[in-house]
Coordinates of C-alpha atoms in Angstrom, one line a residue:
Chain A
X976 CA -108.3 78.0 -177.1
X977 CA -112.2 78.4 -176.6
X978 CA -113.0 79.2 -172.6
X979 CA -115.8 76.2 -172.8
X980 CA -114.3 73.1 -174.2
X981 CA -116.5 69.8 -174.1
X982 CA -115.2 66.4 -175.0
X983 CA -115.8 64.2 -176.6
X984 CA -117.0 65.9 -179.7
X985 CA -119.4 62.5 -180.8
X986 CA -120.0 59.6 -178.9
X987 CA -121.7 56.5 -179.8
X988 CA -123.1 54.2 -177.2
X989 CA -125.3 51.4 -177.1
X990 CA -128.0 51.1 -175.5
X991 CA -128.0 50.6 -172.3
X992 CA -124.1 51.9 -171.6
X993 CA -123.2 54.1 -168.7
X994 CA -122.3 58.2 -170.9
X995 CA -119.9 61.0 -169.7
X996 CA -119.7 64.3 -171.5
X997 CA -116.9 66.5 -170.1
X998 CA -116.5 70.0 -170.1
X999 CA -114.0 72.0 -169.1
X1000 CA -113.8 76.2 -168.8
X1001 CA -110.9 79.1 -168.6
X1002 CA -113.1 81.4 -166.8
X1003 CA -114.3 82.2 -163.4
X1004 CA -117.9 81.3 -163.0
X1005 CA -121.1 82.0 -161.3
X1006 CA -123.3 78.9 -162.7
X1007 CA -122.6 76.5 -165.1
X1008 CA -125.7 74.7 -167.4
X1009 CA -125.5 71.4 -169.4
X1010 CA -128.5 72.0 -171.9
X1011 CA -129.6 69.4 -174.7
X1012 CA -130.2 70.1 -178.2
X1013 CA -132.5 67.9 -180.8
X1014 CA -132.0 67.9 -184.2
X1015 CA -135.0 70.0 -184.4
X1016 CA -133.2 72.9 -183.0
X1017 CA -134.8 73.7 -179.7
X1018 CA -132.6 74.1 -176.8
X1019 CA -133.6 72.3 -173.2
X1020 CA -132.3 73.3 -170.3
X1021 CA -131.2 70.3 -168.3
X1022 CA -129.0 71.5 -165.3
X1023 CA -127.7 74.6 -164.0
X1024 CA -125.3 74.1 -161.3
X1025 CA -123.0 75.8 -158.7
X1026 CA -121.5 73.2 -156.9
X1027 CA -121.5 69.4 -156.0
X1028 CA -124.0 67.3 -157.4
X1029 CA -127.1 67.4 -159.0
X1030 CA -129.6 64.4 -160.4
X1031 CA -132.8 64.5 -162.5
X1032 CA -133.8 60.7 -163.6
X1033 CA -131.3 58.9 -165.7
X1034 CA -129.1 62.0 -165.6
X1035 CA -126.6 63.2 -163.2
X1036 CA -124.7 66.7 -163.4
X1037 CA -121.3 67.5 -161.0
X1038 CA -119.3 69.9 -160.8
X1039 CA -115.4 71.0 -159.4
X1040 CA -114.9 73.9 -159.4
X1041 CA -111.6 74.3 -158.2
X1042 CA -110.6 72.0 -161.3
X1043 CA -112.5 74.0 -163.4
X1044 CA -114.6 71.2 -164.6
X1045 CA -118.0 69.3 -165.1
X1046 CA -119.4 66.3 -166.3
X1047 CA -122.5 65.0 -167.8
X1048 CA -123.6 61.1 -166.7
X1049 CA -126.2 59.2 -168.3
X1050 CA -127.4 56.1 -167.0
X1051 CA -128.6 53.3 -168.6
X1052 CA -128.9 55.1 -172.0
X1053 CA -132.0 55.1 -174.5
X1054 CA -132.1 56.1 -178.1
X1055 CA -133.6 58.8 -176.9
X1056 CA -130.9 60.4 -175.2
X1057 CA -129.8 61.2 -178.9
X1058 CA -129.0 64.9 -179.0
X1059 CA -126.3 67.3 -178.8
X1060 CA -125.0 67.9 -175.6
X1061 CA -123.9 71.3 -174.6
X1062 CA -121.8 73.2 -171.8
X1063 CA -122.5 76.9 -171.4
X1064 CA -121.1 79.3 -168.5
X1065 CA -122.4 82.0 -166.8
X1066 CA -125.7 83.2 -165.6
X1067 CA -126.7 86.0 -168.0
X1068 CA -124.3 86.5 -170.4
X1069 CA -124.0 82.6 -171.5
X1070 CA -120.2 81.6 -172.9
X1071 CA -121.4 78.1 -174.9
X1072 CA -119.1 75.2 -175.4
X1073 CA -119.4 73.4 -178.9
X1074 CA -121.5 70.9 -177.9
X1075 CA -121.1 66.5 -177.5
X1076 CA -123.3 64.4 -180.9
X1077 CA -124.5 61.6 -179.1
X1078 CA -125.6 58.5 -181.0
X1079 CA -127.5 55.9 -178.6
X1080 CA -128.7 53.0 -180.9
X1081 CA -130.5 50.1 -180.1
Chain B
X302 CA -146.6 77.6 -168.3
X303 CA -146.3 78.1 -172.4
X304 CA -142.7 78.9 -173.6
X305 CA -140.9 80.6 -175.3
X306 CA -142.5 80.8 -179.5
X307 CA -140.4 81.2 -182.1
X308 CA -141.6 81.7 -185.9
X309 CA -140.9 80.5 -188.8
X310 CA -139.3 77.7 -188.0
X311 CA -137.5 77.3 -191.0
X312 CA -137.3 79.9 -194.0
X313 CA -134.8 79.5 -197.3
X314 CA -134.2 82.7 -199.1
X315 CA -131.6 84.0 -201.4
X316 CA -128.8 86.1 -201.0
X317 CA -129.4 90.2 -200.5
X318 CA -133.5 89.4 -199.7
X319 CA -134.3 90.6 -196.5
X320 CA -136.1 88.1 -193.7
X321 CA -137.5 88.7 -190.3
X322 CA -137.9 86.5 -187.0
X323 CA -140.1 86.6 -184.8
X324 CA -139.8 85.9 -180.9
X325 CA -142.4 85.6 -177.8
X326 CA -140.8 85.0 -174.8
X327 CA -142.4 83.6 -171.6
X328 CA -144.7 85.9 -169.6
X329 CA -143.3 87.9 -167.1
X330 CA -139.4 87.7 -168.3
X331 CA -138.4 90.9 -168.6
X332 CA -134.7 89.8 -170.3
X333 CA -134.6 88.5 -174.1
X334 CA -131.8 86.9 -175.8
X335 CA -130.7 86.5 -179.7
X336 CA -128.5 84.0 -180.3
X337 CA -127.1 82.7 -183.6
X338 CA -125.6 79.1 -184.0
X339 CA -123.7 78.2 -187.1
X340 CA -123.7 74.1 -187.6
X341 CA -121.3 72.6 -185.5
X342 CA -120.7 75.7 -183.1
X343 CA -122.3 76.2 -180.1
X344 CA -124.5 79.5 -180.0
X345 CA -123.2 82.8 -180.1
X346 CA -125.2 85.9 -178.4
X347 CA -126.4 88.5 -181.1
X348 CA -128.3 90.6 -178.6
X349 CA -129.8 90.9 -175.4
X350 CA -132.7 92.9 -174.0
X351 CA -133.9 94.0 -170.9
X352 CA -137.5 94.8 -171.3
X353 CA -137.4 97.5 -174.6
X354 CA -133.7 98.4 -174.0
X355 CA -130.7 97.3 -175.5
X356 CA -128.1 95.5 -172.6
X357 CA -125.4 94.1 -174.8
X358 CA -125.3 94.2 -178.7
X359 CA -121.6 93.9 -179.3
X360 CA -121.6 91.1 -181.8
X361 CA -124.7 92.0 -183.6
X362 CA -123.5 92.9 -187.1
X363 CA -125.0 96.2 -187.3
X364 CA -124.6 96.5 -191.4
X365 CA -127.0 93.9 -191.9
X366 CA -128.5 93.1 -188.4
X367 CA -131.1 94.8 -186.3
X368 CA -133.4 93.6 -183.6
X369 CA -136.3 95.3 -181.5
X370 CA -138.4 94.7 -178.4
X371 CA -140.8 97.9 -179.0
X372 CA -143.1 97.3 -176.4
X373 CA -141.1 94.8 -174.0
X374 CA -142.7 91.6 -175.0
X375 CA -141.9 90.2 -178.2
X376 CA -138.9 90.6 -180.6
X377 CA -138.2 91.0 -184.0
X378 CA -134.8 90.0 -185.4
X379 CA -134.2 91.1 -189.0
X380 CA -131.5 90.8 -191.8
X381 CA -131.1 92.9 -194.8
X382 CA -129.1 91.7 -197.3
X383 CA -128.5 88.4 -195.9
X384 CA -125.6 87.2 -196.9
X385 CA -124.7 83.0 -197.3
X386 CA -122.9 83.1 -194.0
X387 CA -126.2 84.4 -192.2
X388 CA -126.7 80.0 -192.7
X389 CA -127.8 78.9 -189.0
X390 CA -130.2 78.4 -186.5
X391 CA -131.4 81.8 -184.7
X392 CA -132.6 80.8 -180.9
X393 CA -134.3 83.3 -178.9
X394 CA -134.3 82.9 -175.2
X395 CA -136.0 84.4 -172.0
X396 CA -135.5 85.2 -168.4
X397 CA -136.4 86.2 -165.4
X398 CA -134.3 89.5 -164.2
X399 CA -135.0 89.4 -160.4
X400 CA -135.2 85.6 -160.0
X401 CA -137.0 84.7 -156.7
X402 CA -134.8 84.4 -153.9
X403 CA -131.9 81.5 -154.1
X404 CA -132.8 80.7 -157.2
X405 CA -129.9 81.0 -160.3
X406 CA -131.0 83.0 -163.2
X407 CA -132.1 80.3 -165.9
X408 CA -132.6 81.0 -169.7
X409 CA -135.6 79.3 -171.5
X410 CA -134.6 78.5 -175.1
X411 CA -137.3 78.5 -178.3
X412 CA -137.2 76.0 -180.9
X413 CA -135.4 78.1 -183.4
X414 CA -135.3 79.6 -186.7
X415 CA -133.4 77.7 -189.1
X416 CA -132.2 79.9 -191.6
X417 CA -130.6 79.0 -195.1
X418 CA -129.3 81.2 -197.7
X419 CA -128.9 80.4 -200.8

């Protein structure tokens, strides 16, 4: 069993549609980040949270961390919102979940 | 603020030829990260540095892998013979060590090095 499990794995959504990515760790943790990958390669940090809530735009990070658990929300998706999603613990040693394909089409 | 450079971006070589990567990281981090990510698998930490010193290598395949950070700035990640499992995309990433106070330590990603061998 991997210590960083994200689900779903792929997710399709129209545009528009109200996305959750879940993620869900084994191990005690200082931080947790939800970064986004493009097909390109490049990694973008999006959140790195503690606790609670935090929001940027369209995109909305919380976290429990007495379940041992975080979630991703997008609102009001775009194509552009295409991209891997991906989970990683830690704050320097990073422990990487396997990432969420996200198809937004039009 | 420029981030972190990465080059080539792409390469295709053989099997057993050697190949190189290159890394800048963002001015003023002091801690480097190799990571390697196979397709479909999240990435995996090759090395990390903390200015020209080595702070965790453990899953760096020492046979064929070797990385340096000579002066504390840039970093070189090389394979020799690459083998067709070395296949992925090779992220470097930077930090700050000492981040100012009640901020979280974050990691800045590159673009990558996509790596196929054929």
């Amino acid at each position: 069993k991997n210590e960083v499990e994200q689900s779903p794995q792929n997710l399709t959504a129209q545009e528009g549609e109200f996305i959750t990515i879940n993620c869900s760790y084994s191990v005690g943790i200082s931080a947790l980040h939800w970064l986004q990958q493009h097909p390109g390669g490049g990694i973008v940090s999006l959140f790195m949270l503690s606790s609670g809530k935090k929001k940027h735009g369209r995109l909305i990070a919380t976290i429990n961390i007495q379940e041992k658990h975080s979630s991703l929300h997008i609102t009001a998706s775009h194509p552009r919102d295409s991209a891997v999603y991906i989970c990683a613990v830690g704050t320097d040693k990073l422990i990487f979940g396997t990432g969420t394909r996200l198809q937004v089409f039009p | 603020e420029a981030g972190v450079a990465q080059s080539p971006r792409y390469k295709i070589i053989e099997k057993r030829q050697s190949v190189a990567f290159w890394c800048n990281p963002i001015s003023g981090h002091a801690t480097l990260y190799w990571y390697q990510q196979i397709l479909g698998q999240g990435p995996k930490l090759l090395i990390q540095f903390q200015n020209n010193g080595v702070v965790d290598d453990s899953q760096l395949p020492k046979d064929r892998f070797s990385a340096e950070r000579l002066k504390g700035v840039d970093s070189t990640l090389k394979i020799q013979p690459a083998k067709l499992e070395d296949s992925a995309v090779y992220l470097c990433a930077s930090s700050l060590s000492n981040p100012p106070s009640g901020r979280m330590n974050e990691q800045y990603f590159g673009p990558g090095t996509r790596l196929t061998v054929t």
